[in-house]
Amino acid sequence: MPTIELERSLVKLAPELWDDLTSETRRIGWLGEVRVSAACPPYRLEWEARGASGVIELESAGWGTRVRVQADMDRLPAWERLQARYALERSFRELLDHLGSSSLKRS
C-alpha cells in the first residue's frame, strides 16, 4: 500500500490543535467522510475512510507542536490510485494550513 506522509511544525499547543482535529465538521471538511478508529488525546488520532486509513500525530516541539499526517491507500487501479493520492495530499496540505493559521482575527 502506498503511503502518503506530510509533516509541519506549528506554533500552537497540542490541546489547541486537538480541538480542531476532533471537530467532526472540520474533519469532514478536510478529509471527507472519515471514521475515527482510535484516539489518544491530545496526541494521536487514527482514522479510516473509503480507500484509505491513516493517523494524525501531534508531538511537542520547541515553541509549538510537530504535526505528522499519514495515510495508507488501499489497492485501486493505477489511475484511480493516482487521483486519490493527489486528492488526499491536497486535503492534508489544507488541514496543515488551517491548523497553522492564527486563531486571532483582525478587526
PDB file of N, CA and C in Angstrom:
ATOM      1  N   MET A   1       0.840  -1.182   0.000  1.00  0.00           N
ATOM      2  CA  MET A   1       0.000   0.000   0.000  1.00  0.00           C
ATOM      3  C   MET A   1       0.884   1.244   0.000  1.00  0.00           C
ATOM      4  N   PRO A   2       0.670   2.152  -0.931  1.00  0.00           N
ATOM      5  CA  PRO A   2       1.446   3.392  -0.944  1.00  0.00           C
ATOM      6  C   PRO A   2       1.116   4.248   0.267  1.00  0.00           C
ATOM      7  N   THR A   3       2.142   4.885   0.818  1.00  0.00           N
ATOM      8  CA  THR A   3       1.959   5.738   1.982  1.00  0.00           C
ATOM      9  C   THR A   3       2.158   7.190   1.603  1.00  0.00           C
ATOM     10  N   ILE A   4       1.316   8.043   2.141  1.00  0.00           N
ATOM     11  CA  ILE A   4       1.439   9.489   1.999  1.00  0.00           C
ATOM     12  C   ILE A   4       1.786  10.008   3.382  1.00  0.00           C
ATOM     13  N   GLU A   5       2.779  10.896   3.461  1.00  0.00           N
ATOM     14  CA  GLU A   5       3.145  11.457   4.761  1.00  0.00           C
ATOM     15  C   GLU A   5       3.580  12.905   4.584  1.00  0.00           C
ATOM     16  N   LEU A   6       3.020  13.779   5.406  1.00  0.00           N
ATOM     17  CA  LEU A   6       3.404  15.190   5.457  1.00  0.00           C
ATOM     18  C   LEU A   6       3.619  15.553   6.916  1.00  0.00           C
ATOM     19  N   GLU A   7       4.503  16.513   7.139  1.00  0.00           N
ATOM     20  CA  GLU A   7       4.817  16.935   8.498  1.00  0.00           C
ATOM     21  C   GLU A   7       5.056  18.442   8.498  1.00  0.00           C
ATOM     22  N   ARG A   8       4.622  19.079   9.573  1.00  0.00           N
ATOM     23  CA  ARG A   8       4.834  20.517   9.707  1.00  0.00           C
ATOM     24  C   ARG A   8       4.907  20.867  11.185  1.00  0.00           C
ATOM     25  N   SER A   9       5.777  21.807  11.528  1.00  0.00           N
ATOM     26  CA  SER A   9       5.848  22.321  12.900  1.00  0.00           C
ATOM     27  C   SER A   9       5.021  23.589  12.977  1.00  0.00           C
ATOM     28  N   LEU A  10       4.145  23.649  13.963  1.00  0.00           N
ATOM     29  CA  LEU A  10       3.230  24.781  14.129  1.00  0.00           C
ATOM     30  C   LEU A  10       3.446  25.422  15.485  1.00  0.00           C
ATOM     31  N   VAL A  11       3.218  26.734  15.561  1.00  0.00           N
ATOM     32  CA  VAL A  11       3.383  27.468  16.814  1.00  0.00           C
ATOM     33  C   VAL A  11       2.033  27.492  17.540  1.00  0.00           C
ATOM     34  N   LYS A  12       1.584  26.317  17.910  1.00  0.00           N
ATOM     35  CA  LYS A  12       0.368  26.128  18.703  1.00  0.00           C
ATOM     36  C   LYS A  12       0.606  24.928  19.589  1.00  0.00           C
ATOM     37  N   LEU A  13      -0.129  24.873  20.685  1.00  0.00           N
ATOM     38  CA  LEU A  13      -0.013  23.738  21.595  1.00  0.00           C
ATOM     39  C   LEU A  13      -0.910  22.590  21.144  1.00  0.00           C
ATOM     40  N   ALA A  14      -0.517  21.368  21.482  1.00  0.00           N
ATOM     41  CA  ALA A  14      -1.263  20.176  21.076  1.00  0.00           C
ATOM     42  C   ALA A  14      -2.745  20.225  21.482  1.00  0.00           C
ATOM     43  N   PRO A  15      -3.088  20.633  22.707  1.00  0.00           N
ATOM     44  CA  PRO A  15      -4.521  20.655  23.069  1.00  0.00           C
ATOM     45  C   PRO A  15      -5.344  21.588  22.167  1.00  0.00           C
ATOM     46  N   GLU A  16      -4.768  22.703  21.767  1.00  0.00           N
ATOM     47  CA  GLU A  16      -5.469  23.636  20.880  1.00  0.00           C
ATOM     48  C   GLU A  16      -5.698  22.992  19.507  1.00  0.00           C
ATOM     49  N   LEU A  17      -4.689  22.316  18.986  1.00  0.00           N
ATOM     50  CA  LEU A  17      -4.810  21.628  17.699  1.00  0.00           C
ATOM     51  C   LEU A  17      -5.786  20.458  17.809  1.00  0.00           C
ATOM     52  N   TRP A  18      -5.757  19.780  18.940  1.00  0.00           N
ATOM     53  CA  TRP A  18      -6.624  18.622  19.152  1.00  0.00           C
ATOM     54  C   TRP A  18      -8.096  19.006  19.040  1.00  0.00           C
ATOM     55  N   ASP A  19      -8.453  20.167  19.575  1.00  0.00           N
ATOM     56  CA  ASP A  19      -9.842  20.624  19.484  1.00  0.00           C
ATOM     57  C   ASP A  19     -10.300  20.718  18.034  1.00  0.00           C
ATOM     58  N   ASP A  20      -9.442  21.234  17.162  1.00  0.00           N
ATOM     59  CA  ASP A  20      -9.779  21.313  15.736  1.00  0.00           C
ATOM     60  C   ASP A  20      -9.893  19.920  15.121  1.00  0.00           C
ATOM     61  N   LEU A  21      -8.975  19.042  15.450  1.00  0.00           N
ATOM     62  CA  LEU A  21      -8.964  17.702  14.862  1.00  0.00           C
ATOM     63  C   LEU A  21     -10.161  16.866  15.282  1.00  0.00           C
ATOM     64  N   THR A  22     -10.658  17.084  16.475  1.00  0.00           N
ATOM     65  CA  THR A  22     -11.774  16.270  16.957  1.00  0.00           C
ATOM     66  C   THR A  22     -13.137  16.845  16.588  1.00  0.00           C
ATOM     67  N   SER A  23     -13.138  18.006  15.949  1.00  0.00           N
ATOM     68  CA  SER A  23     -14.389  18.574  15.453  1.00  0.00           C
ATOM     69  C   SER A  23     -14.793  17.812  14.186  1.00  0.00           C
ATOM     70  N   GLU A  24     -15.893  17.079  14.275  1.00  0.00           N
ATOM     71  CA  GLU A  24     -16.325  16.265  13.132  1.00  0.00           C
ATOM     72  C   GLU A  24     -16.574  17.121  11.891  1.00  0.00           C
ATOM     73  N   THR A  25     -17.169  18.274  12.061  1.00  0.00           N
ATOM     74  CA  THR A  25     -17.450  19.154  10.936  1.00  0.00           C
ATOM     75  C   THR A  25     -16.169  19.572  10.229  1.00  0.00           C
ATOM     76  N   ARG A  26     -15.170  19.975  10.986  1.00  0.00           N
ATOM     77  CA  ARG A  26     -13.899  20.390  10.385  1.00  0.00           C
ATOM     78  C   ARG A  26     -13.181  19.219   9.744  1.00  0.00           C
ATOM     79  N   ARG A  27     -13.188  18.078  10.425  1.00  0.00           N
ATOM     80  CA  ARG A  27     -12.504  16.894   9.893  1.00  0.00           C
ATOM     81  C   ARG A  27     -13.114  16.481   8.549  1.00  0.00           C
ATOM     82  N   ILE A  28     -14.437  16.502   8.448  1.00  0.00           N
ATOM     83  CA  ILE A  28     -15.104  16.167   7.190  1.00  0.00           C
ATOM     84  C   ILE A  28     -14.710  17.172   6.111  1.00  0.00           C
ATOM     85  N   GLY A  29     -14.582  18.443   6.481  1.00  0.00           N
ATOM     86  CA  GLY A  29     -14.159  19.457   5.521  1.00  0.00           C
ATOM     87  C   GLY A  29     -12.783  19.185   4.939  1.00  0.00           C
ATOM     88  N   TRP A  30     -11.885  18.611   5.735  1.00  0.00           N
ATOM     89  CA  TRP A  30     -10.525  18.333   5.262  1.00  0.00           C
ATOM     90  C   TRP A  30     -10.401  16.983   4.591  1.00  0.00           C
ATOM     91  N   LEU A  31     -10.981  15.966   5.212  1.00  0.00           N
ATOM     92  CA  LEU A  31     -10.717  14.596   4.774  1.00  0.00           C
ATOM     93  C   LEU A  31     -11.931  13.887   4.194  1.00  0.00           C
ATOM     94  N   GLY A  32     -13.080  14.532   4.186  1.00  0.00           N
ATOM     95  CA  GLY A  32     -14.287  13.868   3.712  1.00  0.00           C
ATOM     96  C   GLY A  32     -14.869  12.984   4.800  1.00  0.00           C
ATOM     97  N   GLU A  33     -15.680  12.032   4.397  1.00  0.00           N
ATOM     98  CA  GLU A  33     -16.329  11.130   5.349  1.00  0.00           C
ATOM     99  C   GLU A  33     -15.300  10.157   5.919  1.00  0.00           C
ATOM    100  N   VAL A  34     -14.884  10.400   7.139  1.00  0.00           N
ATOM    101  CA  VAL A  34     -13.927   9.519   7.810  1.00  0.00           C
ATOM    102  C   VAL A  34     -14.525   9.053   9.132  1.00  0.00           C
ATOM    103  N   ARG A  35     -14.044   7.915   9.566  1.00  0.00           N
ATOM    104  CA  ARG A  35     -14.464   7.366  10.852  1.00  0.00           C
ATOM    105  C   ARG A  35     -13.232   7.316  11.744  1.00  0.00           C
ATOM    106  N   VAL A  36     -13.335   7.881  12.934  1.00  0.00           N
ATOM    107  CA  VAL A  36     -12.225   7.809  13.889  1.00  0.00           C
ATOM    108  C   VAL A  36     -12.211   6.393  14.450  1.00  0.00           C
ATOM    109  N   SER A  37     -11.084   5.704  14.267  1.00  0.00           N
ATOM    110  CA  SER A  37     -10.995   4.316  14.729  1.00  0.00           C
ATOM    111  C   SER A  37     -10.309   4.214  16.091  1.00  0.00           C
ATOM    112  N   ALA A  38      -9.482   5.198  16.436  1.00  0.00           N
ATOM    113  CA  ALA A  38      -8.825   5.215  17.748  1.00  0.00           C
ATOM    114  C   ALA A  38      -8.326   6.624  18.017  1.00  0.00           C
ATOM    115  N   ALA A  39      -8.296   6.987  19.296  1.00  0.00           N
ATOM    116  CA  ALA A  39      -7.801   8.307  19.680  1.00  0.00           C
ATOM    117  C   ALA A  39      -7.056   8.207  21.000  1.00  0.00           C
ATOM    118  N   CYS A  40      -5.965   8.947  21.076  1.00  0.00           N
ATOM    119  CA  CYS A  40      -5.185   9.047  22.307  1.00  0.00           C
ATOM    120  C   CYS A  40      -4.958  10.542  22.541  1.00  0.00           C
ATOM    121  N   PRO A  41      -5.964  11.225  23.140  1.00  0.00           N
ATOM    122  CA  PRO A  41      -5.904  12.679  23.291  1.00  0.00           C
ATOM    123  C   PRO A  41      -4.698  13.130  24.110  1.00  0.00           C
ATOM    124  N   PRO A  42      -4.089  14.227  23.796  1.00  0.00           N
ATOM    125  CA  PRO A  42      -4.239  15.020  22.579  1.00  0.00           C
ATOM    126  C   PRO A  42      -3.116  14.757  21.578  1.00  0.00           C
ATOM    127  N   TYR A  43      -2.714  13.510  21.421  1.00  0.00           N
ATOM    128  CA  TYR A  43      -1.522  13.253  20.611  1.00  0.00           C
ATOM    129  C   TYR A  43      -1.697  12.353  19.394  1.00  0.00           C
ATOM    130  N   ARG A  44      -2.757  11.589  19.308  1.00  0.00           N
ATOM    131  CA  ARG A  44      -2.862  10.645  18.188  1.00  0.00           C
ATOM    132  C   ARG A  44      -4.322  10.394  17.839  1.00  0.00           C
ATOM    133  N   LEU A  45      -4.618  10.498  16.547  1.00  0.00           N
ATOM    134  CA  LEU A  45      -5.958  10.246  16.039  1.00  0.00           C
ATOM    135  C   LEU A  45      -5.828   9.321  14.832  1.00  0.00           C
ATOM    136  N   GLU A  46      -6.430   8.135  14.913  1.00  0.00           N
ATOM    137  CA  GLU A  46      -6.416   7.195  13.800  1.00  0.00           C
ATOM    138  C   GLU A  46      -7.773   7.248  13.118  1.00  0.00           C
ATOM    139  N   TRP A  47      -7.759   7.187  11.780  1.00  0.00           N
ATOM    140  CA  TRP A  47      -8.999   7.308  11.026  1.00  0.00           C
ATOM    141  C   TRP A  47      -9.031   6.305   9.880  1.00  0.00           C
ATOM    142  N   GLU A  48     -10.240   6.057   9.397  1.00  0.00           N
ATOM    143  CA  GLU A  48     -10.477   5.185   8.255  1.00  0.00           C
ATOM    144  C   GLU A  48     -11.488   5.853   7.346  1.00  0.00           C
ATOM    145  N   ALA A  49     -11.300   5.666   6.058  1.00  0.00           N
ATOM    146  CA  ALA A  49     -12.228   6.185   5.065  1.00  0.00           C
ATOM    147  C   ALA A  49     -12.259   5.202   3.906  1.00  0.00           C
ATOM    148  N   ARG A  50     -13.178   5.399   3.013  1.00  0.00           N
ATOM    149  CA  ARG A  50     -13.243   4.527   1.836  1.00  0.00           C
ATOM    150  C   ARG A  50     -11.954   4.698   1.038  1.00  0.00           C
ATOM    151  N   GLY A  51     -11.204   3.637   0.913  1.00  0.00           N
ATOM    152  CA  GLY A  51      -9.990   3.666   0.100  1.00  0.00           C
ATOM    153  C   GLY A  51      -8.718   4.036   0.834  1.00  0.00           C
ATOM    154  N   ALA A  52      -8.811   4.427   2.115  1.00  0.00           N
ATOM    155  CA  ALA A  52      -7.598   4.842   2.834  1.00  0.00           C
ATOM    156  C   ALA A  52      -7.813   4.748   4.346  1.00  0.00           C
ATOM    157  N   SER A  53      -6.709   4.689   5.055  1.00  0.00           N
ATOM    158  CA  SER A  53      -6.725   4.785   6.505  1.00  0.00           C
ATOM    159  C   SER A  53      -5.462   5.537   6.900  1.00  0.00           C
ATOM    160  N   GLY A  54      -5.495   6.171   8.058  1.00  0.00           N
ATOM    161  CA  GLY A  54      -4.317   6.956   8.417  1.00  0.00           C
ATOM    162  C   GLY A  54      -4.284   7.355   9.872  1.00  0.00           C
ATOM    163  N   VAL A  55      -3.301   8.192  10.156  1.00  0.00           N
ATOM    164  CA  VAL A  55      -3.085   8.652  11.521  1.00  0.00           C
ATOM    165  C   VAL A  55      -2.617  10.105  11.474  1.00  0.00           C
ATOM    166  N   ILE A  56      -3.026  10.860  12.485  1.00  0.00           N
ATOM    167  CA  ILE A  56      -2.548  12.223  12.688  1.00  0.00           C
ATOM    168  C   ILE A  56      -1.898  12.220  14.063  1.00  0.00           C
ATOM    169  N   GLU A  57      -0.619  12.596  14.116  1.00  0.00           N
ATOM    170  CA  GLU A  57       0.125  12.590  15.373  1.00  0.00           C
ATOM    171  C   GLU A  57       0.580  14.001  15.710  1.00  0.00           C
ATOM    172  N   LEU A  58       0.471  14.363  16.976  1.00  0.00           N
ATOM    173  CA  LEU A  58       0.917  15.649  17.486  1.00  0.00           C
ATOM    174  C   LEU A  58       2.034  15.385  18.487  1.00  0.00           C
ATOM    175  N   GLU A  59       3.136  16.136  18.355  1.00  0.00           N
ATOM    176  CA  GLU A  59       4.293  15.945  19.237  1.00  0.00           C
ATOM    177  C   GLU A  59       4.846  17.305  19.627  1.00  0.00           C
ATOM    178  N   SER A  60       5.025  17.534  20.916  1.00  0.00           N
ATOM    179  CA  SER A  60       5.591  18.800  21.379  1.00  0.00           C
ATOM    180  C   SER A  60       6.965  18.998  20.747  1.00  0.00           C
ATOM    181  N   ALA A  61       7.200  20.231  20.283  1.00  0.00           N
ATOM    182  CA  ALA A  61       8.467  20.542  19.621  1.00  0.00           C
ATOM    183  C   ALA A  61       8.804  22.014  19.855  1.00  0.00           C
ATOM    184  N   GLY A  62       9.739  22.291  20.750  1.00  0.00           N
ATOM    185  CA  GLY A  62      10.164  23.665  20.992  1.00  0.00           C
ATOM    186  C   GLY A  62       9.007  24.559  21.408  1.00  0.00           C
ATOM    187  N   TRP A  63       8.736  25.590  20.591  1.00  0.00           N
ATOM    188  CA  TRP A  63       7.693  26.576  20.887  1.00  0.00           C
ATOM    189  C   TRP A  63       6.313  26.140  20.425  1.00  0.00           C
ATOM    190  N   GLY A  64       6.177  24.944  19.938  1.00  0.00           N
ATOM    191  CA  GLY A  64       4.884  24.539  19.419  1.00  0.00           C
ATOM    192  C   GLY A  64       4.722  23.038  19.341  1.00  0.00           C
ATOM    193  N   THR A  65       4.166  22.596  18.217  1.00  0.00           N
ATOM    194  CA  THR A  65       3.820  21.195  18.038  1.00  0.00           C
ATOM    195  C   THR A  65       4.171  20.749  16.626  1.00  0.00           C
ATOM    196  N   ARG A  66       4.763  19.577  16.531  1.00  0.00           N
ATOM    197  CA  ARG A  66       5.014  18.967  15.225  1.00  0.00           C
ATOM    198  C   ARG A  66       3.791  18.115  14.897  1.00  0.00           C
ATOM    199  N   VAL A  67       3.211  18.367  13.718  1.00  0.00           N
ATOM    200  CA  VAL A  67       2.036  17.626  13.282  1.00  0.00           C
ATOM    201  C   VAL A  67       2.450  16.733  12.111  1.00  0.00           C
ATOM    202  N   ARG A  68       2.182  15.447  12.250  1.00  0.00           N
ATOM    203  CA  ARG A  68       2.501  14.484  11.195  1.00  0.00           C
ATOM    204  C   ARG A  68       1.198  13.816  10.775  1.00  0.00           C
ATOM    205  N   VAL A  69       0.900  13.885   9.487  1.00  0.00           N
ATOM    206  CA  VAL A  69      -0.276  13.205   8.951  1.00  0.00           C
ATOM    207  C   VAL A  69       0.200  12.162   7.952  1.00  0.00           C
ATOM    208  N   GLN A  70      -0.389  11.002   8.023  1.00  0.00           N
ATOM    209  CA  GLN A  70      -0.016   9.969   7.062  1.00  0.00           C
ATOM    210  C   GLN A  70      -1.221   9.105   6.749  1.00  0.00           C
ATOM    211  N   ALA A  71      -1.166   8.482   5.571  1.00  0.00           N
ATOM    212  CA  ALA A  71      -2.262   7.622   5.142  1.00  0.00           C
ATOM    213  C   ALA A  71      -1.713   6.480   4.316  1.00  0.00           C
ATOM    214  N   ASP A  72      -2.369   5.365   4.426  1.00  0.00           N
ATOM    215  CA  ASP A  72      -2.114   4.213   3.574  1.00  0.00           C
ATOM    216  C   ASP A  72      -3.315   4.076   2.652  1.00  0.00           C
ATOM    217  N   MET A  73      -3.021   3.977   1.371  1.00  0.00           N
ATOM    218  CA  MET A  73      -4.082   3.873   0.370  1.00  0.00           C
ATOM    219  C   MET A  73      -4.355   2.397   0.077  1.00  0.00           C
ATOM    220  N   ASP A  74      -5.629   2.058  -0.075  1.00  0.00           N
ATOM    221  CA  ASP A  74      -5.987   0.702  -0.483  1.00  0.00           C
ATOM    222  C   ASP A  74      -5.594   0.516  -1.944  1.00  0.00           C
ATOM    223  N   ARG A  75      -5.517  -0.711  -2.341  1.00  0.00           N
ATOM    224  CA  ARG A  75      -5.183  -1.001  -3.740  1.00  0.00           C
ATOM    225  C   ARG A  75      -6.360  -0.616  -4.629  1.00  0.00           C
ATOM    226  N   LEU A  76      -6.051   0.201  -5.603  1.00  0.00           N
ATOM    227  CA  LEU A  76      -7.020   0.634  -6.599  1.00  0.00           C
ATOM    228  C   LEU A  76      -6.342   0.520  -7.956  1.00  0.00           C
ATOM    229  N   PRO A  77      -7.109   0.563  -9.029  1.00  0.00           N
ATOM    230  CA  PRO A  77      -6.463   0.640 -10.342  1.00  0.00           C
ATOM    231  C   PRO A  77      -5.551   1.872 -10.382  1.00  0.00           C
ATOM    232  N   ALA A  78      -4.489   1.811 -11.166  1.00  0.00           N
ATOM    233  CA  ALA A  78      -3.433   2.834 -11.167  1.00  0.00           C
ATOM    234  C   ALA A  78      -3.974   4.261 -11.282  1.00  0.00           C
ATOM    235  N   TRP A  79      -4.858   4.523 -12.233  1.00  0.00           N
ATOM    236  CA  TRP A  79      -5.349   5.891 -12.441  1.00  0.00           C
ATOM    237  C   TRP A  79      -6.159   6.372 -11.238  1.00  0.00           C
ATOM    238  N   GLU A  80      -7.019   5.513 -10.718  1.00  0.00           N
ATOM    239  CA  GLU A  80      -7.817   5.888  -9.542  1.00  0.00           C
ATOM    240  C   GLU A  80      -6.918   6.123  -8.335  1.00  0.00           C
ATOM    241  N   ARG A  81      -5.905   5.283  -8.176  1.00  0.00           N
ATOM    242  CA  ARG A  81      -4.970   5.428  -7.057  1.00  0.00           C
ATOM    243  C   ARG A  81      -4.234   6.760  -7.147  1.00  0.00           C
ATOM    244  N   LEU A  82      -3.803   7.145  -8.355  1.00  0.00           N
ATOM    245  CA  LEU A  82      -3.104   8.416  -8.545  1.00  0.00           C
ATOM    246  C   LEU A  82      -4.020   9.590  -8.209  1.00  0.00           C
ATOM    247  N   GLN A  83      -5.240   9.557  -8.695  1.00  0.00           N
ATOM    248  CA  GLN A  83      -6.197  10.631  -8.391  1.00  0.00           C
ATOM    249  C   GLN A  83      -6.481  10.706  -6.897  1.00  0.00           C
ATOM    250  N   ALA A  84      -6.679   9.555  -6.269  1.00  0.00           N
ATOM    251  CA  ALA A  84      -6.969   9.522  -4.836  1.00  0.00           C
ATOM    252  C   ALA A  84      -5.773  10.048  -4.044  1.00  0.00           C
ATOM    253  N   ARG A  85      -4.569   9.694  -4.468  1.00  0.00           N
ATOM    254  CA  ARG A  85      -3.361  10.148  -3.778  1.00  0.00           C
ATOM    255  C   ARG A  85      -3.241  11.671  -3.839  1.00  0.00           C
ATOM    256  N   TYR A  86      -3.422  12.256  -5.026  1.00  0.00           N
ATOM    257  CA  TYR A  86      -3.332  13.709  -5.156  1.00  0.00           C
ATOM    258  C   TYR A  86      -4.408  14.414  -4.339  1.00  0.00           C
ATOM    259  N   ALA A  87      -5.611  13.872  -4.342  1.00  0.00           N
ATOM    260  CA  ALA A  87      -6.702  14.481  -3.569  1.00  0.00           C
ATOM    261  C   ALA A  87      -6.389  14.428  -2.072  1.00  0.00           C
ATOM    262  N   LEU A  88      -5.855  13.311  -1.603  1.00  0.00           N
ATOM    263  CA  LEU A  88      -5.532  13.176  -0.189  1.00  0.00           C
ATOM    264  C   LEU A  88      -4.366  14.077   0.206  1.00  0.00           C
ATOM    265  N   GLU A  89      -3.351  14.185  -0.642  1.00  0.00           N
ATOM    266  CA  GLU A  89      -2.235  15.097  -0.362  1.00  0.00           C
ATOM    267  C   GLU A  89      -2.731  16.533  -0.281  1.00  0.00           C
ATOM    268  N   ARG A  90      -3.617  16.930  -1.188  1.00  0.00           N
ATOM    269  CA  ARG A  90      -4.183  18.284  -1.166  1.00  0.00           C
ATOM    270  C   ARG A  90      -4.968  18.501   0.130  1.00  0.00           C
ATOM    271  N   SER A  91      -5.743  17.502   0.536  1.00  0.00           N
ATOM    272  CA  SER A  91      -6.509  17.601   1.791  1.00  0.00           C
ATOM    273  C   SER A  91      -5.582  17.746   2.985  1.00  0.00           C
ATOM    274  N   PHE A  92      -4.479  16.994   3.001  1.00  0.00           N
ATOM    275  CA  PHE A  92      -3.513  17.098   4.098  1.00  0.00           C
ATOM    276  C   PHE A  92      -2.902  18.490   4.148  1.00  0.00           C
ATOM    277  N   ARG A  93      -2.549  19.056   2.993  1.00  0.00           N
ATOM    278  CA  ARG A  93      -1.984  20.413   2.976  1.00  0.00           C
ATOM    279  C   ARG A  93      -2.991  21.432   3.509  1.00  0.00           C
ATOM    280  N   GLU A  94      -4.245  21.296   3.100  1.00  0.00           N
ATOM    281  CA  GLU A  94      -5.287  22.201   3.591  1.00  0.00           C
ATOM    282  C   GLU A  94      -5.467  22.052   5.103  1.00  0.00           C
ATOM    283  N   LEU A  95      -5.432  20.829   5.581  1.00  0.00           N
ATOM    284  CA  LEU A  95      -5.526  20.575   7.023  1.00  0.00           C
ATOM    285  C   LEU A  95      -4.386  21.272   7.756  1.00  0.00           C
ATOM    286  N   LEU A  96      -3.153  21.080   7.295  1.00  0.00           N
ATOM    287  CA  LEU A  96      -2.000  21.701   7.953  1.00  0.00           C
ATOM    288  C   LEU A  96      -2.044  23.219   7.854  1.00  0.00           C
ATOM    289  N   ASP A  97      -2.479  23.748   6.710  1.00  0.00           N
ATOM    290  CA  ASP A  97      -2.618  25.205   6.562  1.00  0.00           C
ATOM    291  C   ASP A  97      -3.625  25.751   7.568  1.00  0.00           C
ATOM    292  N   HIS A  98      -4.766  25.068   7.698  1.00  0.00           N
ATOM    293  CA  HIS A  98      -5.791  25.527   8.628  1.00  0.00           C
ATOM    294  C   HIS A  98      -5.290  25.462  10.074  1.00  0.00           C
ATOM    295  N   LEU A  99      -4.680  24.338  10.433  1.00  0.00           N
ATOM    296  CA  LEU A  99      -4.191  24.191  11.809  1.00  0.00           C
ATOM    297  C   LEU A  99      -3.131  25.240  12.132  1.00  0.00           C
ATOM    298  N   GLY A 100      -2.343  25.647  11.153  1.00  0.00           N
ATOM    299  CA  GLY A 100      -1.284  26.616  11.369  1.00  0.00           C
ATOM    300  C   GLY A 100      -1.742  28.061  11.343  1.00  0.00           C
ATOM    301  N   SER A 101      -2.961  28.302  10.858  1.00  0.00           N
ATOM    302  CA  SER A 101      -3.449  29.676  10.778  1.00  0.00           C
ATOM    303  C   SER A 101      -3.676  30.219  12.183  1.00  0.00           C
ATOM    304  N   SER A 102      -3.510  31.499  12.326  1.00  0.00           N
ATOM    305  CA  SER A 102      -3.680  32.144  13.619  1.00  0.00           C
ATOM    306  C   SER A 102      -5.124  32.100  14.046  1.00  0.00           C
ATOM    307  N   SER A 103      -5.336  31.894  15.328  1.00  0.00           N
ATOM    308  CA  SER A 103      -6.704  31.918  15.858  1.00  0.00           C
ATOM    309  C   SER A 103      -7.125  33.362  16.171  1.00  0.00           C
ATOM    310  N   LEU A 104      -6.195  34.300  16.063  1.00  0.00           N
ATOM    311  CA  LEU A 104      -6.529  35.697  16.295  1.00  0.00           C
ATOM    312  C   LEU A 104      -7.063  36.312  15.011  1.00  0.00           C
ATOM    313  N   LYS A 105      -8.127  37.042  15.095  1.00  0.00           N
ATOM    314  CA  LYS A 105      -8.737  37.672  13.923  1.00  0.00           C
ATOM    315  C   LYS A 105      -8.550  39.165  14.006  1.00  0.00           C
ATOM    316  N   ARG A 106      -8.324  39.768  12.835  1.00  0.00           N
ATOM    317  CA  ARG A 106      -8.230  41.235  12.778  1.00  0.00           C
ATOM    318  C   ARG A 106      -9.612  41.846  12.821  1.00  0.00           C
ATOM    319  N   SER A 107      -9.711  42.994  13.426  1.00  0.00           N
ATOM    320  CA  SER A 107     -11.000  43.693  13.496  1.00  0.00           C
ATOM    321  C   SER A 107     -11.185  44.546  12.281  1.00  0.00           C
TER     322      SER A 107
END
